Coordinates of C-alpha atoms in Angstrom, one line a residue:
Chain R
M1 CA -35.6 -112.3 -55.3
G2 CA -36.9 -115.9 -55.6
V3 CA -39.0 -118.2 -53.4
T4 CA -37.5 -118.6 -49.9
C5 CA -38.0 -121.2 -47.2
V6 CA -36.7 -120.5 -43.7
C7 CA -36.5 -123.4 -41.3
Q8 CA -35.0 -124.3 -37.9
V9 CA -32.5 -127.1 -37.7
P10 CA -32.4 -128.9 -34.3
I11 CA -29.0 -129.0 -32.6
A12 CA -27.4 -132.4 -33.0
E13 CA -27.3 -134.8 -30.1
G14 CA -24.2 -134.1 -27.9
K15 CA -23.0 -131.3 -30.1
S16 CA -23.0 -127.5 -29.6
V17 CA -24.7 -125.0 -31.9
Q18 CA -21.3 -124.1 -33.5
Q19 CA -20.5 -127.8 -34.2
T20 CA -23.9 -128.4 -35.8
V21 CA -23.5 -125.3 -38.0
D22 CA -20.0 -126.6 -39.0
V23 CA -21.5 -130.0 -40.0
L24 CA -24.1 -128.4 -42.2
Q25 CA -21.6 -126.1 -43.8
K26 CA -19.3 -129.1 -44.6
K27 CA -22.3 -131.0 -46.2
L28 CA -23.0 -128.0 -48.4
E29 CA -19.4 -127.7 -49.4
Q30 CA -19.3 -131.4 -50.3
L31 CA -22.4 -130.9 -52.5
G32 CA -20.4 -128.4 -54.4
S33 CA -21.7 -125.1 -52.9
V34 CA -19.5 -122.1 -53.1
K35 CA -19.2 -119.7 -50.1
Q36 CA -20.2 -116.2 -51.0
G37 CA -19.8 -113.9 -48.1
S38 CA -22.0 -113.7 -45.0
F39 CA -25.5 -112.6 -44.1
C40 CA -27.4 -111.1 -41.2
V41 CA -31.1 -110.9 -40.5
D42 CA -32.1 -109.0 -37.4
C43 CA -35.4 -108.2 -35.7
E44 CA -36.1 -105.4 -33.1
T45 CA -39.2 -105.2 -31.1
Y46 CA -41.1 -102.1 -30.2
H47 CA -44.0 -101.7 -27.7
A48 CA -46.7 -99.2 -28.2
T49 CA -46.9 -97.1 -25.1
G50 CA -50.1 -95.2 -25.2
N51 CA -52.5 -98.1 -24.7
V52 CA -55.7 -98.5 -22.8
V53 CA -55.2 -100.3 -19.5
G54 CA -56.2 -103.9 -19.8
Q55 CA -55.5 -104.2 -23.6
P56 CA -52.3 -106.1 -24.5
S57 CA -49.6 -103.8 -25.9
K58 CA -49.2 -104.0 -29.6
L59 CA -45.9 -105.3 -30.7
L60 CA -44.2 -103.8 -33.8
Y61 CA -41.3 -105.7 -35.3
V62 CA -38.7 -103.9 -37.4
M63 CA -36.5 -106.2 -39.4
H64 CA -33.5 -105.9 -41.6
N65 CA -32.0 -108.3 -44.2
S66 CA -28.5 -108.0 -45.5
E67 CA -29.8 -109.3 -48.9
T68 CA -31.8 -106.0 -49.2
P69 CA -29.4 -103.6 -47.3
L70 CA -31.3 -100.3 -48.2
S71 CA -34.6 -101.6 -47.0
C72 CA -36.3 -102.0 -43.7
M73 CA -39.4 -104.1 -43.0
A74 CA -41.9 -103.4 -40.3
L75 CA -44.5 -105.9 -39.3
F76 CA -47.3 -106.4 -36.9
E77 CA -47.7 -110.1 -36.2
G78 CA -50.6 -111.3 -38.2
G79 CA -51.3 -107.7 -39.3
P80 CA -50.3 -105.1 -41.8
Y81 CA -46.6 -104.8 -42.9
L82 CA -44.6 -102.0 -44.4
V83 CA -41.5 -102.1 -46.6
A84 CA -39.6 -98.9 -46.3
D85 CA -36.1 -97.5 -46.8
A86 CA -33.4 -97.4 -44.2
N87 CA -34.6 -94.0 -42.9
F88 CA -37.5 -95.8 -41.2
D89 CA -35.1 -96.6 -38.3
V90 CA -34.4 -92.9 -37.9
L91 CA -38.2 -92.3 -37.8
M92 CA -38.6 -94.9 -35.1
S93 CA -36.1 -93.2 -32.9
K94 CA -38.1 -89.9 -33.3
L95 CA -41.2 -91.9 -32.2
K96 CA -39.5 -93.2 -29.0
S97 CA -42.1 -91.6 -26.7
H98 CA -44.9 -93.6 -28.5
F99 CA -43.0 -96.8 -29.3
Q100 CA -40.4 -98.1 -26.9
N101 CA -37.6 -100.3 -28.2
A102 CA -37.4 -103.5 -26.1
K103 CA -33.6 -103.6 -26.4
G104 CA -33.1 -107.0 -24.7
H105 CA -35.5 -108.6 -27.3
K106 CA -33.3 -108.0 -30.3
V107 CA -32.8 -111.3 -32.2
E108 CA -30.5 -111.8 -35.0
S109 CA -29.3 -114.6 -37.3
R110 CA -25.8 -114.4 -38.7
G111 CA -23.8 -116.8 -40.7
S112 CA -22.3 -117.8 -44.1
R113 CA -24.0 -117.5 -47.4
Y114 CA -23.6 -120.3 -50.0
R115 CA -24.5 -120.5 -53.7
Y116 CA -25.3 -123.8 -55.4
C117 CA -26.3 -123.3 -59.0
D118 CA -29.6 -121.4 -58.8
F119 CA -30.0 -121.8 -55.0
L120 CA -28.8 -119.5 -52.2
I121 CA -28.4 -121.2 -48.9
K122 CA -27.8 -119.3 -45.6
V123 CA -26.9 -121.1 -42.5
G124 CA -27.1 -118.9 -39.4
T125 CA -26.7 -118.9 -35.7
V126 CA -29.7 -117.3 -34.0
T127 CA -28.7 -115.2 -31.0
M128 CA -30.5 -113.1 -28.5
S129 CA -28.6 -110.9 -26.1
S130 CA -25.4 -112.6 -27.2
S131 CA -26.6 -116.1 -26.3
A132 CA -27.0 -118.6 -29.1
R133 CA -30.6 -119.9 -29.2
G134 CA -30.6 -122.1 -32.3
I135 CA -29.9 -122.5 -36.0
S136 CA -31.8 -121.1 -39.0
V137 CA -31.4 -122.3 -42.5
E138 CA -32.8 -120.2 -45.4
V139 CA -33.0 -121.7 -48.9
E140 CA -33.9 -119.5 -51.8
Y141 CA -34.6 -120.7 -55.3
C142 CA -33.8 -117.6 -57.3
P143 CA -35.2 -118.1 -60.8
C144 CA -38.8 -118.6 -59.7
V145 CA -41.2 -116.3 -57.7
V146 CA -44.2 -118.7 -57.6
P147 CA -44.0 -121.2 -54.7
G148 CA -46.4 -123.6 -56.3
D149 CA -44.1 -124.1 -59.3
C150 CA -40.9 -124.8 -57.4
W151 CA -41.7 -126.2 -54.0
N152 CA -41.1 -129.8 -54.9
L153 CA -37.7 -129.0 -56.4
M154 CA -36.8 -127.0 -53.2
K155 CA -37.9 -129.8 -51.0
E156 CA -35.8 -132.3 -52.9
F157 CA -32.7 -130.0 -52.7
M158 CA -33.2 -129.5 -49.0
Q159 CA -33.3 -133.2 -48.4
S160 CA -29.8 -133.6 -49.9
F161 CA -28.2 -131.7 -47.0
L162 CA -30.9 -131.4 -44.2
G163 CA -31.9 -135.1 -44.3
T164 CA -34.9 -135.6 -42.0
S165 CA -35.1 -131.9 -40.8
V166 CA -36.8 -130.9 -44.1
P167 CA -39.7 -128.5 -43.3
E168 CA -43.2 -128.6 -44.7
L169 CA -44.4 -125.9 -47.1
P170 CA -44.2 -122.6 -45.2
S171 CA -47.7 -121.5 -44.0
V172 CA -47.1 -118.0 -45.2
F173 CA -47.6 -119.1 -48.8
A174 CA -50.7 -121.3 -48.1
A175 CA -52.3 -118.5 -46.1
K176 CA -52.5 -116.1 -49.1
P177 CA -55.9 -115.6 -50.8
E178 CA -54.5 -116.8 -54.1
G179 CA -52.7 -119.6 -52.4
L180 CA -49.5 -121.1 -53.7
F181 CA -49.7 -119.3 -57.0
A182 CA -49.3 -115.8 -55.7
A183 CA -45.8 -114.3 -56.3
A184 CA -43.5 -114.5 -53.2
D185 CA -41.9 -111.3 -51.9
C186 CA -39.4 -110.2 -49.3
V187 CA -42.2 -109.8 -46.7
D188 CA -42.8 -113.6 -46.9
T189 CA -39.2 -114.3 -46.1
M190 CA -39.3 -111.9 -43.1
T191 CA -42.5 -113.3 -41.8
Q192 CA -40.9 -116.8 -41.8
Y193 CA -37.9 -115.4 -39.9
L194 CA -40.2 -113.7 -37.4
E195 CA -42.0 -116.9 -36.7
L196 CA -38.7 -118.7 -36.2
F197 CA -37.3 -116.0 -33.9
N198 CA -40.5 -115.9 -31.8
K199 CA -40.4 -119.7 -31.4
L200 CA -36.7 -119.5 -30.3
R201 CA -37.4 -116.5 -28.0
K202 CA -39.9 -118.6 -26.0
L203 CA -37.5 -121.5 -25.7
Q204 CA -35.9 -121.9 -22.3
I205 CA -32.1 -122.4 -22.2
P206 CA -31.4 -125.3 -19.8
G207 CA -29.6 -124.1 -16.7
S208 CA -30.1 -120.4 -17.4
N209 CA -32.5 -117.9 -15.9
V210 CA -34.5 -116.8 -18.9
R211 CA -37.6 -114.7 -18.4
Chain V
M1 CA -43.2 -84.9 -54.3
E2 CA -42.1 -86.7 -57.4
A3 CA -38.5 -87.0 -56.4
P4 CA -37.0 -85.8 -53.1
P5 CA -33.6 -84.2 -53.5
V6 CA -30.9 -86.8 -53.8
T7 CA -28.0 -86.6 -51.3
V8 CA -24.7 -88.2 -51.7
M9 CA -24.5 -89.0 -48.0
P10 CA -24.6 -92.7 -47.1
V11 CA -27.7 -93.4 -45.1
T12 CA -27.1 -95.3 -41.9
G13 CA -29.9 -95.5 -39.3
G14 CA -29.7 -92.7 -36.9
A15 CA -26.3 -91.3 -38.0
I16 CA -27.4 -88.4 -40.2
N17 CA -29.6 -85.6 -39.1
M18 CA -31.0 -83.9 -42.2
M19 CA -32.4 -80.4 -41.9
E20 CA -34.9 -78.7 -44.3
Y21 CA -34.3 -75.0 -45.0
L22 CA -37.5 -73.4 -46.3
L23 CA -38.7 -70.1 -47.7
Q24 CA -42.3 -69.7 -48.8
G25 CA -44.4 -67.2 -50.7
S26 CA -47.4 -67.0 -53.0
V27 CA -48.4 -65.6 -56.4
L28 CA -51.9 -64.9 -57.7
D29 CA -53.0 -67.1 -60.6
Q30 CA -52.5 -64.2 -63.1
A31 CA -48.8 -64.0 -62.3
L32 CA -48.1 -67.7 -62.6
E33 CA -46.9 -67.6 -66.2
S34 CA -44.4 -64.8 -65.5
L35 CA -43.1 -66.7 -62.5
L36 CA -42.7 -70.0 -64.4
H37 CA -40.9 -68.1 -67.2
R38 CA -38.5 -66.5 -64.7
L39 CA -37.9 -69.8 -63.0
R40 CA -37.2 -71.6 -66.3
G41 CA -34.5 -69.0 -67.0
L42 CA -32.9 -69.1 -63.5
C43 CA -33.1 -72.9 -62.8
D44 CA -31.3 -75.9 -64.1
N45 CA -32.0 -76.8 -67.7
M46 CA -34.4 -79.7 -67.6
E47 CA -37.7 -80.7 -69.0
P48 CA -40.5 -78.8 -67.2
E49 CA -41.8 -81.2 -64.6
T50 CA -45.4 -81.1 -63.4
F51 CA -46.8 -83.2 -60.6
T52 CA -50.1 -84.0 -59.0
D53 CA -49.8 -85.4 -55.5
H54 CA -52.2 -86.5 -52.8
E55 CA -51.0 -85.8 -49.3
L56 CA -52.6 -87.1 -46.1
V57 CA -51.6 -85.7 -42.7
Y58 CA -51.7 -88.2 -39.8
L59 CA -51.7 -87.5 -36.1
L60 CA -50.7 -89.8 -33.2
K61 CA -52.1 -88.5 -29.9
G62 CA -49.9 -89.4 -27.0
Q63 CA -50.6 -89.3 -23.3
Q64 CA -49.1 -85.8 -23.0
G65 CA -47.7 -83.1 -25.2
N66 CA -48.4 -82.3 -28.8
P67 CA -49.6 -85.0 -31.2
F68 CA -46.9 -86.5 -33.5
I69 CA -47.5 -85.5 -37.1
L70 CA -46.5 -87.5 -40.1
R71 CA -47.2 -86.5 -43.8
A72 CA -47.8 -89.3 -46.3
R73 CA -47.7 -88.3 -49.9
R74 CA -48.3 -90.2 -53.1
S75 CA -48.2 -89.3 -56.7
L76 CA -51.5 -89.4 -58.6
S77 CA -49.7 -89.2 -61.9
H78 CA -47.4 -92.2 -61.1
P79 CA -49.7 -94.4 -59.0
T80 CA -47.2 -97.3 -58.7
S81 CA -44.4 -95.1 -57.2
P82 CA -43.6 -95.6 -53.5
W83 CA -45.3 -93.4 -50.9
H84 CA -43.2 -90.6 -49.4
L85 CA -43.5 -90.4 -45.7
R86 CA -42.2 -87.2 -44.1
Y87 CA -41.6 -86.1 -40.5
L88 CA -40.9 -82.4 -39.9
G89 CA -39.6 -81.3 -36.5
Q90 CA -40.2 -78.0 -34.7
P91 CA -38.5 -75.0 -36.4
E92 CA -35.1 -74.3 -34.9
V93 CA -35.2 -71.3 -32.7
G94 CA -31.9 -69.7 -33.0
D95 CA -30.2 -67.0 -34.9
K96 CA -33.0 -64.5 -35.8
S97 CA -30.8 -63.3 -38.7
R98 CA -30.9 -66.7 -40.2
H99 CA -32.7 -66.3 -43.5
A100 CA -34.7 -69.5 -43.8
L101 CA -36.9 -71.6 -41.6
V102 CA -34.8 -74.6 -40.4
R103 CA -36.3 -77.8 -39.1
N104 CA -35.3 -81.4 -38.7
C105 CA -36.6 -83.6 -41.6
V106 CA -36.8 -87.4 -42.0
D107 CA -37.9 -88.7 -45.4
V108 CA -38.9 -92.4 -45.8
A109 CA -40.0 -94.1 -49.0
A110 CA -42.7 -96.7 -48.2
S111 CA -44.7 -99.4 -49.8
Q112 CA -48.4 -99.1 -50.9
S113 CA -49.5 -100.6 -47.5
L114 CA -48.6 -97.3 -45.7
P115 CA -52.1 -95.9 -44.8
E116 CA -53.2 -99.3 -43.4
F117 CA -49.9 -99.6 -41.5
L118 CA -50.1 -96.1 -40.0
N119 CA -53.6 -96.8 -38.8
E120 CA -52.4 -100.0 -37.1
M121 CA -49.7 -98.0 -35.4
G122 CA -52.3 -95.7 -33.9
F123 CA -52.1 -92.8 -36.3
R124 CA -55.4 -91.2 -37.5
M125 CA -55.8 -89.1 -40.6
D126 CA -56.4 -85.5 -39.7
H127 CA -56.8 -84.0 -43.2
E128 CA -55.9 -84.5 -46.8
F129 CA -55.4 -82.4 -49.9
V130 CA -54.3 -82.6 -53.5
A131 CA -51.3 -80.4 -54.6
S132 CA -50.5 -80.0 -58.3
G133 CA -48.1 -77.8 -60.1
H134 CA -44.5 -77.5 -61.2
I135 CA -41.1 -78.4 -59.8
F136 CA -37.8 -76.8 -60.6
R137 CA -34.3 -77.5 -59.4
K138 CA -31.1 -75.4 -59.1
G139 CA -28.3 -77.4 -57.8
A140 CA -29.5 -78.7 -54.4
M141 CA -32.3 -76.1 -54.3
K142 CA -35.8 -77.2 -55.1
V143 CA -38.6 -74.8 -56.1
V144 CA -42.1 -76.0 -56.0
V145 CA -45.0 -74.0 -57.4
S146 CA -48.3 -75.7 -56.4
K147 CA -52.0 -75.2 -56.3
V148 CA -53.6 -76.7 -53.2
S149 CA -57.0 -78.2 -53.5
R150 CA -59.4 -79.4 -50.9
I151 CA -60.8 -82.9 -51.2
L152 CA -64.6 -82.8 -50.9
V153 CA -65.3 -86.4 -50.3
P154 CA -62.7 -88.2 -48.1
G155 CA -60.6 -90.5 -50.3
N156 CA -62.0 -89.2 -53.6
T157 CA -59.2 -87.4 -55.3
E158 CA -61.2 -86.7 -58.5
N159 CA -63.6 -84.3 -56.9
T160 CA -61.5 -81.4 -55.6
E161 CA -62.0 -77.7 -55.0
R162 CA -59.3 -75.1 -55.3
M163 CA -58.6 -73.5 -52.0
S164 CA -57.5 -70.1 -53.2
L165 CA -56.9 -68.0 -56.3
S166 CA -53.1 -68.3 -55.8
Y167 CA -50.2 -70.6 -56.1
L168 CA -48.0 -71.6 -53.2
V169 CA -44.3 -71.3 -53.9
E170 CA -41.7 -73.1 -51.7
L171 CA -37.9 -72.9 -52.0
S172 CA -36.2 -75.6 -50.0
I173 CA -32.9 -77.4 -49.5
L174 CA -32.2 -80.6 -47.6
A175 CA -28.8 -80.4 -45.9
P176 CA -27.1 -82.1 -43.0
A177 CA -27.3 -80.2 -39.7
G178 CA -24.9 -77.4 -39.2
Q179 CA -24.6 -76.2 -42.8
D180 CA -25.9 -72.7 -42.4
T181 CA -24.3 -71.3 -45.6
V182 CA -27.2 -72.8 -47.6
S183 CA -29.6 -70.2 -46.3
E184 CA -27.3 -67.5 -47.9
D185 CA -27.7 -69.2 -51.2
M186 CA -31.4 -69.4 -50.8
R187 CA -31.6 -65.7 -49.9
S188 CA -29.6 -64.6 -53.0
F189 CA -31.9 -66.8 -55.2
A190 CA -35.0 -65.3 -53.6
E191 CA -33.6 -61.8 -54.4
Q192 CA -33.6 -62.7 -58.1
L193 CA -37.3 -63.6 -58.0
K194 CA -38.3 -60.2 -56.6
P195 CA -40.6 -58.3 -57.3
L196 CA -42.5 -61.1 -58.9
I197 CA -42.6 -62.9 -55.6
H198 CA -41.4 -62.3 -52.1
L199 CA -40.2 -65.5 -50.5
E200 CA -39.9 -65.3 -46.8
K201 CA -39.4 -67.3 -43.6
I202 CA -42.9 -68.2 -42.3
D203 CA -43.1 -69.8 -38.9
P204 CA -45.8 -72.5 -39.0
S205 CA -46.4 -72.3 -35.3
K206 CA -47.4 -68.7 -35.6
Q207 CA -50.3 -69.6 -38.0
R208 CA -53.7 -69.5 -36.5
H209 CA -55.5 -72.9 -36.2

């Protein structure tokens, strides 16, 4: 578990989502990356049902990452988080009268996993209700857990295949009380995916009737 | 608990329904040593394991029906271990001749942020206590002998007061739904502990509140 950066890659002009993903994967292979299986990150949304009228319903996000298959992460946006084992999903199904699963809101990112020396790169297609909404790229620098010590290296690496789409330092690291020198953990990765998924969820697909 | 029983079943969300089979009894403090001696002889050969756990019981009040209860337990002797969150369903009403109390059980290991997270979900702590004692294993069976202590100042686990002059003894097995033969094994084990202790099926819903 190293330092990860999750960013969105815009779809290339005149190309489809799949074509843009293919272009990225080709660039990675040309760099010398080796494909090592596939990955999946998904996010389910639950609404709290017993709320006082007038107050917005709290949203609970339950996320899974194939990199940590026995774990489950639950987050309240901007609030407390929980890292639990896979049985947490069973517990959520027991809680269905208090927390309803918004089934149409499940978002997932699936794609191939590449390894380049000490980096792990995951290029995924983000889908919601089987329609592709965008592309996510996750870059992990495995040997280091302190973002402040390796951000410059990660940025330089990302420039080699993302070109101008290189993101800024993820806000999740800067927002911590100890700043960039606090150890990164799996919750930071999932918070970044959640931000990306929420951004893509709000995007309107041209020509389709999206609520 | 220090270590919940390990099952060889693969865990996939929602696919496995685990049931807890339970028999309970108690012994006065004076009889503890004899009971521990008997258990050391009957149970698997392992280093005697003691534990000190802090358990918090959380309630989530819904619009109707009974509140949803969750038990969060952490080890005071291993403070960095994960929290153990447990949901116990209603006891299965069925075969009166079934020897043990059977109820649905969901065990989740959770990170240190559990109490804060449960509060955010809407759960409120109803009561808490400290349980300390000994744990024994015989195959899949777990025997826990514990002294339950009341916490005098909320959140302060140093300052506790023993609730009784006896130890609570619980014999339990976690098994997938439908494996009723385990209650036979439990009954024959309980026979071997008589007359030191009488372990029986005690229905929690029949306790006075």
